[in-house]
Coordinates of C-alpha atoms in Angstrom, one line a residue:
Chain A
M1 CA 0.2 -0.1 0.1
A2 CA 1.0 3.4 -0.7
I3 CA 2.5 5.3 2.4
I4 CA 1.5 8.8 0.8
A5 CA -1.3 9.2 -1.5
A6 CA -2.2 12.8 -2.8
S7 CA -5.4 12.7 -5.4
G8 CA -6.6 15.7 -7.3
V9 CA -5.3 17.9 -4.7
E10 CA -5.5 21.7 -5.0
K11 CA -4.5 24.5 -2.6
I12 CA -6.2 27.9 -3.7
F13 CA -4.6 31.1 -1.3
R14 CA -6.9 34.1 -0.7
Q15 CA -4.9 37.2 -0.2
P16 CA -5.9 40.6 0.9
K17 CA -5.1 43.1 -2.2
R18 CA -2.6 45.8 -1.1
H19 CA -2.6 49.0 -2.7
A20 CA 0.8 50.7 -3.2
G21 CA 1.8 53.6 -1.5
F22 CA 0.5 56.0 1.4
G23 CA -3.3 56.6 0.1
G24 CA -3.3 52.9 -1.0
A25 CA -2.2 51.5 2.7
I26 CA -4.9 53.5 3.8
R27 CA -7.7 52.1 1.2
S28 CA -6.3 48.7 2.3
L29 CA -7.3 49.5 5.8
F30 CA -10.7 49.9 4.9
S31 CA -11.7 47.9 1.5
R32 CA -11.3 44.0 1.8
E33 CA -10.6 42.8 -1.8
F34 CA -8.7 39.2 -2.2
T35 CA -6.9 37.6 -5.1
E36 CA -6.8 34.2 -5.4
V37 CA -3.3 32.4 -5.6
R38 CA -3.4 28.7 -7.1
A39 CA -0.3 27.6 -5.5
V40 CA -1.0 23.8 -6.2
D41 CA -3.3 22.7 -9.0
G42 CA -4.6 19.1 -9.5
I43 CA -1.7 17.1 -8.4
S44 CA -1.7 13.2 -7.7
F45 CA 0.9 10.7 -7.1
K46 CA 1.6 7.7 -4.8
I47 CA 4.7 7.2 -3.1
E48 CA 5.8 3.7 -1.8
S49 CA 7.2 2.8 1.6
G50 CA 11.1 3.1 1.0
E51 CA 11.2 5.5 -2.4
A52 CA 13.2 8.6 -1.8
V53 CA 11.5 11.4 -4.0
G54 CA 12.7 14.6 -5.0
Y55 CA 10.0 17.5 -5.6
L56 CA 11.7 19.8 -7.9
G57 CA 10.6 23.3 -9.4
P58 CA 11.5 26.5 -9.5
N59 CA 10.7 29.1 -6.7
G60 CA 7.2 29.3 -6.8
A61 CA 6.2 26.5 -7.7
G62 CA 4.1 25.1 -4.7
K63 CA 6.8 22.9 -3.4
S64 CA 6.5 24.5 0.3
T65 CA 2.8 24.0 -0.2
M66 CA 2.6 20.7 -0.8
I67 CA 5.2 19.9 1.5
K68 CA 3.2 21.8 4.4
M69 CA 0.0 19.7 3.2
M70 CA 1.6 16.2 3.7
T71 CA 2.8 17.0 7.2
G72 CA -0.6 18.1 8.4
I73 CA -0.1 21.9 8.9
L74 CA -2.1 23.1 5.6
V75 CA -5.4 21.6 4.5
P76 CA -6.0 21.2 0.7
S77 CA -8.6 23.4 -1.1
S78 CA -9.8 19.9 -2.8
G79 CA -9.0 17.0 -3.6
T80 CA -7.5 14.4 -0.6
V81 CA -3.9 13.9 0.9
E82 CA -3.3 10.7 2.6
V83 CA 0.0 9.9 4.3
L84 CA 0.3 6.8 6.4
G85 CA -3.5 5.9 5.5
R86 CA -4.7 9.0 7.4
E87 CA -5.5 12.3 6.5
P88 CA -2.8 14.5 8.3
H89 CA -4.6 17.8 9.1
N90 CA -7.5 15.6 10.9
N91 CA -4.3 13.6 12.8
R92 CA -2.0 16.1 13.3
I93 CA -0.9 14.9 16.7
T94 CA -0.5 10.9 15.6
N95 CA 0.8 12.1 12.2
A96 CA 3.5 14.3 13.8
A97 CA 4.7 11.2 16.0
E98 CA 5.6 9.1 13.1
I99 CA 7.1 11.6 10.5
G100 CA 10.3 14.3 11.0
V101 CA 10.4 17.0 9.3
V102 CA 13.3 19.4 8.4
F103 CA 13.0 23.0 7.0
G104 CA 15.6 24.5 5.8
Q105 CA 14.8 27.8 6.4
R106 CA 13.5 27.4 9.9
S107 CA 15.1 26.0 12.7
Q108 CA 13.7 23.5 15.6
L109 CA 16.5 23.3 17.9
W110 CA 17.0 25.8 20.7
W111 CA 18.9 29.1 20.0
D112 CA 20.7 29.6 23.3
L113 CA 21.1 25.5 24.4
P114 CA 24.0 23.1 23.4
V115 CA 22.8 20.9 20.3
R116 CA 22.5 17.5 23.0
D117 CA 20.0 19.7 24.7
S118 CA 17.4 19.9 21.9
F119 CA 17.9 16.0 21.1
D120 CA 17.0 15.7 24.8
L121 CA 13.9 17.9 24.7
N122 CA 13.0 15.7 21.8
R123 CA 12.9 12.6 23.2
H124 CA 10.7 13.7 26.2
I125 CA 8.5 15.4 23.0
Y126 CA 8.6 11.6 21.3
D127 CA 8.7 9.8 24.2
I128 CA 11.8 7.8 22.7
P129 CA 12.6 4.7 25.3
A130 CA 16.1 5.6 26.6
P131 CA 17.7 2.7 24.9
R132 CA 16.7 3.6 21.9
F133 CA 17.4 7.3 21.9
T134 CA 21.0 6.2 23.1
E135 CA 21.5 4.4 20.0
N136 CA 20.0 6.7 17.7
L137 CA 22.0 9.6 19.1
A138 CA 25.2 7.8 19.0
R139 CA 24.7 6.6 15.6
L140 CA 23.7 9.8 14.2
T141 CA 26.6 11.6 15.8
T142 CA 29.5 9.4 14.1
M143 CA 27.3 9.6 11.1
L144 CA 27.1 13.5 10.8
D145 CA 30.2 13.8 12.6
M146 CA 28.8 15.9 15.2
S147 CA 30.5 15.0 18.0
S148 CA 32.9 18.2 17.9
Y149 CA 30.1 20.5 18.7
I150 CA 27.4 18.7 20.0
D151 CA 27.9 20.3 23.3
R152 CA 28.1 23.7 21.6
P153 CA 25.2 26.1 21.9
V154 CA 23.4 26.6 18.5
R155 CA 23.7 30.3 18.1
Q156 CA 27.6 29.5 18.0
L157 CA 27.3 26.9 15.0
S158 CA 27.7 27.4 11.3
L159 CA 25.2 26.9 9.1
G160 CA 26.4 23.4 7.8
Q161 CA 26.7 21.8 11.3
R162 CA 23.1 23.6 12.3
M163 CA 21.7 21.7 9.3
R164 CA 22.9 18.5 10.3
A165 CA 22.1 18.8 13.9
E166 CA 18.4 19.5 12.3
I167 CA 18.4 16.6 10.2
A168 CA 19.9 14.5 13.4
M169 CA 16.7 16.1 15.3
A170 CA 14.4 15.0 12.8
L171 CA 15.3 11.4 12.7
L172 CA 16.2 10.8 16.4
H173 CA 12.7 9.3 16.8
D174 CA 12.5 6.8 13.8
P175 CA 10.4 8.6 11.8
K176 CA 8.6 6.2 9.0
I177 CA 8.8 9.3 6.5
L178 CA 11.1 12.2 6.4
F179 CA 10.2 15.1 5.1
L180 CA 13.0 18.0 3.8
D181 CA 12.1 21.4 2.5
E182 CA 15.3 22.5 0.5
P183 CA 17.8 21.1 3.2
T184 CA 20.8 21.9 1.3
I185 CA 20.0 25.7 0.8
G186 CA 22.7 28.0 1.3
L187 CA 25.3 25.5 2.5
D188 CA 29.0 24.5 0.9
V189 CA 30.2 22.2 -1.4
V190 CA 31.4 19.9 1.3
A191 CA 28.7 20.4 3.9
K192 CA 26.3 19.6 0.6
D193 CA 28.0 16.4 -0.1
V194 CA 27.4 15.2 3.7
V195 CA 24.3 15.8 3.9
R196 CA 23.3 14.0 0.6
K197 CA 25.3 11.1 1.1
F198 CA 24.0 10.9 4.4
L199 CA 20.3 11.0 3.3
A200 CA 21.0 8.5 0.5
E201 CA 22.4 6.1 3.5
V202 CA 19.4 6.4 5.5
N203 CA 17.0 6.0 2.7
R204 CA 19.2 2.6 1.8
D205 CA 20.1 1.4 5.1
R206 CA 17.3 2.0 7.4
G207 CA 14.0 2.0 4.9
T208 CA 13.0 5.3 6.0
T209 CA 11.2 7.2 3.3
I210 CA 12.5 10.5 1.9
I211 CA 10.3 13.2 0.1
L212 CA 13.1 16.7 -0.6
T213 CA 12.2 19.6 -1.9
T214 CA 14.8 21.3 -3.7
H215 CA 16.0 23.5 -7.0
D216 CA 19.3 22.0 -7.0
L217 CA 19.2 18.8 -9.6
V218 CA 22.2 17.3 -7.7
D219 CA 20.4 16.5 -4.6
I220 CA 17.8 14.4 -6.7
E221 CA 20.7 12.8 -8.7
E222 CA 22.4 11.5 -5.1
I223 CA 19.7 10.7 -3.2
C224 CA 16.2 10.3 -5.0
P225 CA 15.8 7.7 -8.1
R226 CA 12.3 9.3 -8.7
L227 CA 11.5 13.3 -9.5
I228 CA 8.4 14.9 -9.1
M229 CA 8.7 17.9 -11.1
V230 CA 6.3 20.8 -10.6
D231 CA 5.6 24.1 -12.1
D232 CA 3.0 26.9 -11.5
G233 CA 1.0 24.3 -9.1
K234 CA 1.0 21.7 -12.1
L235 CA 2.8 18.2 -12.6
L236 CA 5.3 18.5 -15.2
F237 CA 6.8 14.8 -14.6
D238 CA 6.6 12.3 -12.7
G239 CA 9.2 9.1 -13.2
E240 CA 13.1 8.4 -13.1
L241 CA 15.6 11.6 -13.5
K242 CA 17.0 9.6 -16.9
H243 CA 13.8 9.7 -18.6
L244 CA 13.0 13.1 -17.4
R245 CA 15.2 14.1 -21.1
T246 CA 13.2 12.1 -23.4
A247 CA 10.3 13.1 -22.0
L248 CA 11.0 16.9 -22.2
G249 CA 11.7 16.1 -25.6
S250 CA 15.1 17.2 -25.7
R251 CA 17.7 16.1 -28.4
R252 CA 21.3 14.8 -28.6
R253 CA 23.8 17.1 -30.3
L254 CA 26.0 16.0 -33.1
K255 CA 28.8 17.7 -34.2
L256 CA 30.9 17.0 -37.5
E257 CA 33.9 18.6 -37.8
F258 CA 35.6 18.6 -41.4
G259 CA 39.1 19.0 -43.1
S260 CA 37.6 21.8 -45.2
D261 CA 34.5 23.3 -45.8
P262 CA 32.2 20.7 -47.4
G263 CA 29.2 22.9 -48.3
P264 CA 25.4 22.9 -47.3
I265 CA 24.8 19.1 -46.1
A266 CA 21.1 18.2 -45.9
L267 CA 20.1 14.8 -43.8
K268 CA 16.9 13.0 -43.2
T269 CA 18.3 11.5 -40.0
A270 CA 19.9 14.7 -38.6
Q271 CA 18.7 18.4 -38.4
L272 CA 21.4 21.2 -39.1
V273 CA 21.4 23.7 -36.5
A274 CA 24.5 25.4 -36.6
D275 CA 27.0 25.6 -39.6
E276 CA 30.1 27.0 -39.0
G277 CA 31.5 26.0 -42.2
A278 CA 33.8 23.2 -41.5
A279 CA 32.2 22.4 -38.4
K280 CA 28.3 21.6 -38.4
H281 CA 25.7 21.1 -35.4
F282 CA 23.5 18.7 -36.1
L283 CA 20.3 17.7 -33.9
L284 CA 19.3 14.2 -33.7
D285 CA 15.5 13.7 -34.4
S286 CA 14.9 10.6 -31.7
E287 CA 16.8 8.3 -29.0
Q288 CA 16.6 5.3 -32.1
T289 CA 18.7 7.5 -34.4
S290 CA 22.5 6.3 -33.9
I291 CA 25.6 8.3 -34.9
L292 CA 26.1 4.9 -37.5
D293 CA 22.9 6.0 -39.3
V294 CA 23.7 9.5 -39.6
L295 CA 27.3 8.2 -40.7
T296 CA 25.7 5.9 -43.3
E297 CA 23.5 8.7 -44.7
L298 CA 26.4 11.0 -44.9
G299 CA 28.5 8.3 -46.9
S300 CA 32.0 8.8 -47.4
G301 CA 33.3 11.6 -50.1
H302 CA 33.8 13.7 -47.1
D303 CA 36.8 15.2 -45.4
L304 CA 35.4 13.7 -42.0
K305 CA 38.1 14.6 -39.0
D306 CA 35.9 14.1 -36.0
V307 CA 32.6 13.4 -34.4
K308 CA 30.9 14.6 -31.2
L309 CA 27.5 13.3 -29.6
E310 CA 26.8 16.0 -26.8
E311 CA 24.2 14.5 -24.4
P312 CA 22.3 17.8 -23.4
D313 CA 23.1 18.9 -19.9
I314 CA 20.1 17.9 -17.5
E315 CA 20.1 21.6 -16.2
E316 CA 19.8 23.0 -19.7
V317 CA 17.2 20.9 -20.7
I318 CA 15.1 21.9 -17.7
R319 CA 15.8 25.2 -18.0
T320 CA 15.0 25.7 -21.9
F321 CA 11.6 23.8 -20.6
Y322 CA 10.5 26.1 -18.2
Q323 CA 11.7 28.8 -20.5
N324 CA 9.1 27.5 -23.2
K325 CA 6.6 26.3 -20.5
V326 CA 5.7 23.8 -22.9
Q327 CA 2.6 21.8 -21.1
A328 CA 4.2 18.4 -21.5
G329 CA 1.9 15.4 -19.7
A330 CA 2.9 13.3 -16.8
V331 CA 5.3 10.5 -18.4
P332 CA 6.0 7.1 -16.2
Chain B
M1 CA 3.2 12.4 23.8
K2 CA 3.6 11.8 27.3
L3 CA 2.9 14.5 29.8
A4 CA 6.7 14.4 31.1
A5 CA 7.5 16.6 28.0
Y6 CA 6.1 19.8 29.8
P7 CA 8.2 19.9 32.6
A8 CA 11.0 19.5 30.3
F9 CA 10.3 22.7 28.5
T10 CA 10.1 24.6 32.0
A11 CA 13.6 23.2 32.5
T12 CA 14.6 23.9 29.1
A13 CA 13.2 27.4 29.4
F14 CA 15.0 28.2 32.5
Q15 CA 18.3 26.5 31.4
S16 CA 17.9 28.9 28.3
R17 CA 18.0 32.6 30.3
L18 CA 21.0 30.9 32.0
A19 CA 23.0 31.7 29.2
Y20 CA 22.6 35.5 29.6
R21 CA 23.8 36.1 33.0
N22 CA 24.1 39.9 32.3
Q23 CA 20.3 40.0 32.1
V24 CA 19.9 39.0 35.8
W25 CA 22.1 42.0 36.9
S26 CA 20.4 44.3 34.7
G27 CA 17.0 42.6 35.9
V28 CA 17.9 43.0 39.6
F29 CA 19.5 46.6 39.0
G30 CA 16.2 48.2 37.4
E31 CA 13.8 46.6 39.7
L32 CA 15.4 48.2 42.6
V33 CA 15.7 51.3 41.3
F34 CA 11.7 51.1 40.2
M35 CA 10.9 50.0 43.6
F36 CA 12.7 52.7 45.3
A37 CA 11.1 55.1 43.3
R38 CA 7.5 53.8 44.4
I39 CA 8.9 53.9 47.8
A40 CA 9.6 57.7 47.7
I41 CA 6.2 58.0 45.9
W42 CA 4.4 56.9 48.8
T43 CA 6.5 58.0 51.6
S44 CA 6.0 61.4 50.3
V45 CA 2.2 61.1 50.2
F46 CA 1.9 59.7 53.5
S47 CA 4.1 62.9 55.1
T48 CA 1.2 65.0 53.7
V49 CA -1.5 63.6 55.7
A50 CA -1.2 63.8 59.4
S51 CA -2.6 60.4 60.6
D52 CA 0.1 57.5 60.3
S53 CA -2.7 55.5 57.8
V54 CA -4.5 56.5 54.8
D55 CA -7.7 54.6 54.1
G56 CA -7.0 52.2 57.0
V57 CA -3.3 51.4 55.2
T58 CA 0.2 52.4 57.5
L59 CA 3.3 53.0 55.2
P60 CA 4.5 49.6 55.6
Q61 CA 2.0 48.0 54.4
M62 CA 1.8 50.3 51.2
I63 CA 5.1 49.4 50.8
T64 CA 4.8 45.8 50.6
Y65 CA 1.8 46.1 48.6
A66 CA 4.1 47.7 46.1
L67 CA 6.3 44.7 46.1
L68 CA 3.8 42.4 46.4
A69 CA 1.9 44.0 43.3
G70 CA 4.9 45.4 41.2
P71 CA 8.2 42.8 40.9
V72 CA 6.1 40.0 42.5
L73 CA 3.1 39.5 40.5
Y74 CA 3.3 41.4 37.8
W75 CA 6.4 39.5 36.2
D76 CA 7.9 40.0 33.0
Y77 CA 4.9 39.3 30.7
S78 CA 6.3 41.1 27.6
R79 CA 8.8 37.9 26.9
L80 CA 5.3 35.7 26.5
L81 CA 3.7 38.2 24.1
R82 CA 7.0 38.7 22.3
D83 CA 7.3 35.0 21.7
V84 CA 3.9 34.7 20.7
G85 CA 3.6 37.7 18.2
T86 CA 7.4 37.0 16.5
A87 CA 6.1 33.3 16.3
V88 CA 3.3 34.2 14.4
K89 CA 4.8 37.0 12.5
S90 CA 7.7 35.0 11.0
G91 CA 5.6 31.7 10.6
D92 CA 7.5 29.6 13.2
I93 CA 4.7 29.0 15.0
A94 CA 4.1 26.1 12.1
V95 CA 7.2 24.5 13.9
Y96 CA 5.4 23.7 16.5
L97 CA 2.4 22.2 15.1
L98 CA 5.0 20.0 13.3
K99 CA 5.5 18.1 16.8
P100 CA 3.0 16.0 18.8
L101 CA 2.3 18.8 21.2
L102 CA -0.7 21.3 22.1
Y103 CA 0.9 24.7 21.8
P104 CA -0.2 26.9 24.6
A105 CA 0.4 24.0 26.9
Y106 CA 3.8 24.3 25.7
M107 CA 4.1 27.9 26.0
L108 CA 2.5 27.9 29.9
A109 CA 5.3 25.1 30.5
S110 CA 8.1 26.9 28.7
H111 CA 6.8 30.3 30.5
T112 CA 6.8 28.9 33.8
G113 CA 10.3 28.1 33.2
N114 CA 10.9 31.8 32.8
F115 CA 9.0 33.1 35.8
L116 CA 10.8 30.5 38.1
F117 CA 13.8 32.0 36.8
D118 CA 12.8 35.8 37.4
L119 CA 11.8 34.7 40.5
L120 CA 14.9 33.1 41.7
T121 CA 17.3 35.7 40.3
V122 CA 15.0 39.2 40.4
T123 CA 12.2 38.7 42.7
V124 CA 13.4 37.1 45.6
P125 CA 16.5 39.2 46.1
V126 CA 14.8 42.5 45.2
A127 CA 12.2 41.8 48.3
I128 CA 15.4 40.7 50.8
I129 CA 16.9 43.8 49.5
I130 CA 14.3 45.9 50.4
G131 CA 13.2 43.9 53.4
F132 CA 16.3 44.8 55.3
T133 CA 16.3 48.3 53.6
V134 CA 13.3 49.8 54.1
G135 CA 11.0 46.9 55.9
L136 CA 8.3 44.9 54.9
V137 CA 5.3 43.7 56.8
P138 CA 4.4 40.1 57.4
P139 CA 1.0 38.7 56.0
A140 CA -1.8 40.3 58.1
S141 CA -2.7 36.9 59.4
L142 CA -2.0 33.1 58.8
F143 CA -5.4 32.9 57.1
H144 CA -4.4 35.8 54.6
G145 CA -0.7 34.4 54.2
L146 CA -2.4 31.0 52.6
A147 CA -5.0 32.8 50.7
F148 CA -2.5 35.0 49.4
L149 CA -0.4 31.7 48.0
A150 CA -3.6 30.6 46.7
F151 CA -4.3 33.9 44.9
W152 CA -0.2 34.4 43.6
A153 CA -1.0 31.1 41.6
L154 CA -4.5 32.1 40.2
S155 CA -2.6 35.4 39.2
F156 CA 0.0 33.7 37.6
G157 CA -2.6 31.7 35.5
M158 CA -4.6 34.6 34.9
L159 CA -1.5 37.2 33.1
F160 CA -0.3 33.8 31.1
L161 CA -4.2 33.6 29.8
L162 CA -4.4 37.4 29.4
T163 CA -0.9 37.6 27.4
T164 CA -1.5 34.6 25.3
I165 CA -5.0 35.5 24.3
L166 CA -3.1 38.9 22.9
G167 CA -0.3 37.5 21.7
L168 CA -2.9 35.3 19.4
A169 CA -4.2 38.6 18.5
A170 CA -1.5 38.7 15.9
F171 CA -2.6 36.2 13.9
W172 CA -5.3 38.9 13.1
L173 CA -3.1 41.9 13.0
M174 CA 0.1 40.4 12.2
T175 CA 1.9 42.0 14.2
A176 CA 2.4 42.5 18.4
D177 CA 4.3 45.0 18.8
S178 CA 1.5 47.8 19.6
L179 CA -0.2 45.0 21.9
D180 CA 2.8 45.2 24.5
W181 CA 2.1 49.1 24.9
F182 CA -1.7 48.6 24.9
F183 CA -1.6 45.9 27.3
N184 CA 0.6 47.7 29.5
S185 CA -1.4 50.7 29.7
I186 CA -4.7 48.7 30.6
M187 CA -2.4 46.5 33.4
I188 CA -1.2 50.0 34.7
L189 CA -5.0 51.4 35.3
F190 CA -7.0 48.1 36.2
A191 CA -4.5 45.7 37.6
G192 CA -3.9 48.5 40.7
G193 CA -0.1 47.3 40.3
I194 CA 0.6 51.4 41.0
V195 CA -1.9 52.5 42.6
P196 CA -4.1 50.2 44.7
L197 CA -8.3 50.2 43.6
W198 CA -9.0 51.6 47.3
F199 CA -7.9 54.8 46.0
F200 CA -9.8 55.2 43.3
P201 CA -13.3 56.7 42.6
D202 CA -16.2 54.2 43.8
W203 CA -17.8 53.6 40.3
L204 CA -14.1 53.1 38.5
A205 CA -13.1 50.7 41.7
T206 CA -16.1 48.9 41.1
I207 CA -15.3 48.3 37.4
A208 CA -11.8 47.7 37.9
G209 CA -12.6 45.2 40.9
N210 CA -14.3 43.1 38.4
L211 CA -12.6 43.0 35.7
P212 CA -10.2 39.9 35.4
F213 CA -6.9 42.5 35.3
A214 CA -7.5 43.1 39.2
W215 CA -6.5 39.5 40.0
V216 CA -2.9 39.9 38.3
S217 CA -2.0 42.4 41.4
Y218 CA -4.3 44.0 43.1
Y219 CA -6.5 41.1 45.1
P220 CA -3.2 39.2 46.1
A221 CA -1.5 41.6 47.3
A222 CA -4.5 43.3 49.1
I223 CA -5.2 40.1 50.8
Y224 CA -1.6 39.7 51.8
I225 CA -1.4 43.4 53.9
G226 CA -5.0 42.4 54.9
Q227 CA -7.3 44.5 53.1
L228 CA -10.1 41.9 52.8
D229 CA -11.9 39.7 55.1
P230 CA -12.0 36.2 54.7
S231 CA -15.1 35.8 53.6
Q232 CA -14.9 38.7 50.7
A233 CA -11.4 37.1 49.9
L234 CA -13.4 33.6 49.3
T235 CA -15.9 35.8 47.3
A236 CA -13.2 37.2 45.1
F237 CA -11.5 33.9 45.1
I238 CA -14.3 32.5 43.4
I239 CA -15.2 35.0 40.7
G240 CA -11.3 34.8 39.8
I241 CA -11.8 31.3 39.2
V242 CA -14.8 31.6 37.2
W243 CA -13.0 34.6 35.2
F244 CA -10.0 32.2 35.0
A245 CA -12.5 29.5 33.4
V246 CA -14.0 32.1 31.2
L247 CA -10.5 33.3 29.7
L248 CA -9.5 29.5 29.6
A249 CA -12.3 28.7 27.4
V250 CA -11.8 31.9 25.3
L251 CA -7.7 31.2 24.7
L252 CA -8.5 27.6 23.4
W253 CA -11.3 29.0 21.3
L254 CA -9.2 31.3 19.9
W255 CA -5.9 29.1 19.4
A256 CA -8.5 26.5 17.5
K257 CA -9.7 29.4 15.2
A258 CA -5.9 30.6 14.8
R259 CA -5.1 27.1 14.0
H260 CA -7.5 26.4 11.5
R261 CA -6.8 30.1 10.1
L262 CA -3.0 29.0 9.7
I263 CA -3.9 25.4 8.3
V264 CA -6.1 27.0 5.7
Q265 CA -4.5 30.2 4.7
G266 CA -1.1 29.3 5.8
G267 CA -0.5 32.2 8.0

């Protein structure tokens, strides 16, 4: 059975209209006009136990809103969200005991106290039995390399140290599902790497289901075999990262370099996109077309020096995709 | 979630305060200055009258009232108001919804920690210093002393409820900055923290004496110095309990509304 099931989820926010300027501010005091913002627009998916899913989209795509609905702190305007067979907002306390949540931009640690004290408070909040707490704390301290700063107050920690502590804090009670909202935001390369490796390990070895939002593709490549992509509140893609390229209809580039300019060349298997004379760039029509097909069609007689096939960079693919706002359906 | 977590919040809040030791010194110093100012005012008021009591209250009693109604009963509520206000404003209040706990109960537990910290580090030292330098009077009788303790507990609960209710208003106003000022001016008048209600004109004393604010400072301090006889004290206590129940219901209702607003509109 699916551990999380969303079907036809919509979330519409009503925001009071603010008028610009001083006169506008006065007007806003008396008039109540609202604009409707559709943050999540008809999203459905199922997540099985033990999966690691990346939830990707640009700023304002409705990622955090979706996480908030799955954790029970927002109610969908329509459609249903079920987590562990329950509606999260109607079973907030039961649900909260079985999930772990990390918000990259909000701290759950006690600012003035040593990290250890925050952990100990979680032991009380989640009623974790002492032996299990000791064992989890020891394991997480080693895995996240926290022993050097666990007795220091949170306000003295670097962002990377704090984020590791936040993640450990969310895992102390052995949650079945771990939600992370932009866990690598603002971290340096090394800290990002530690966090990614750790999350992948938790998912693999402990079987903890992980759902993370990000706009960093490397997060997805290293942690999540499955990717859900959204934009403007709509689902664009749900499947494996390697299928994304095909789904978004991007094509491979072929560069042919000649000893001397062979003049114009037209091919059926590849489309000429740039002509620099001695170097010509083609786009391959489909995944099925191989270089061999192109070279066969080109035939001999040209002074061909070099052949280069370029896989499109995935970031590039997504960027072009967002820019063109092509409405692609969900492809498994 | 076990109830054991709530005492842990109290202990944690207490510990957090230890991180800022300088606040203790400024707290003691500030309260002392404030107390000596009040003592100076009452001394000069009493020096203008021929008898040694005004409305049946002597100067040492008045000074004791000032200490109780001030630093002892009127603890630093602004920290609580600020905590609720900023949690609402910054959206951090959502973090509390992610944990298996009841937010108002959590606030009560952690501010009990703050209260105990202030009591031990500021209130008790100030009371001792005033006691040795100026002098304080003991409770009017054993009954009044015990009744004072009961009223003190009620006072703590009442101030907590009033402040938290006001803090939750930030959900609708989106700021708690002005609330602090607003609340303070109401308290100065109606709680009897500076001028006891028996100096008010009758009509105002009747109004103030029936509003919940009076249970924060006026009633406990007035009972300690024996301004109310046992039957009056009992009546006041019962009315206080009724107010407490009403405010508790208002708080829980408001919190349910606030939570609903948070989860429907996203704060």
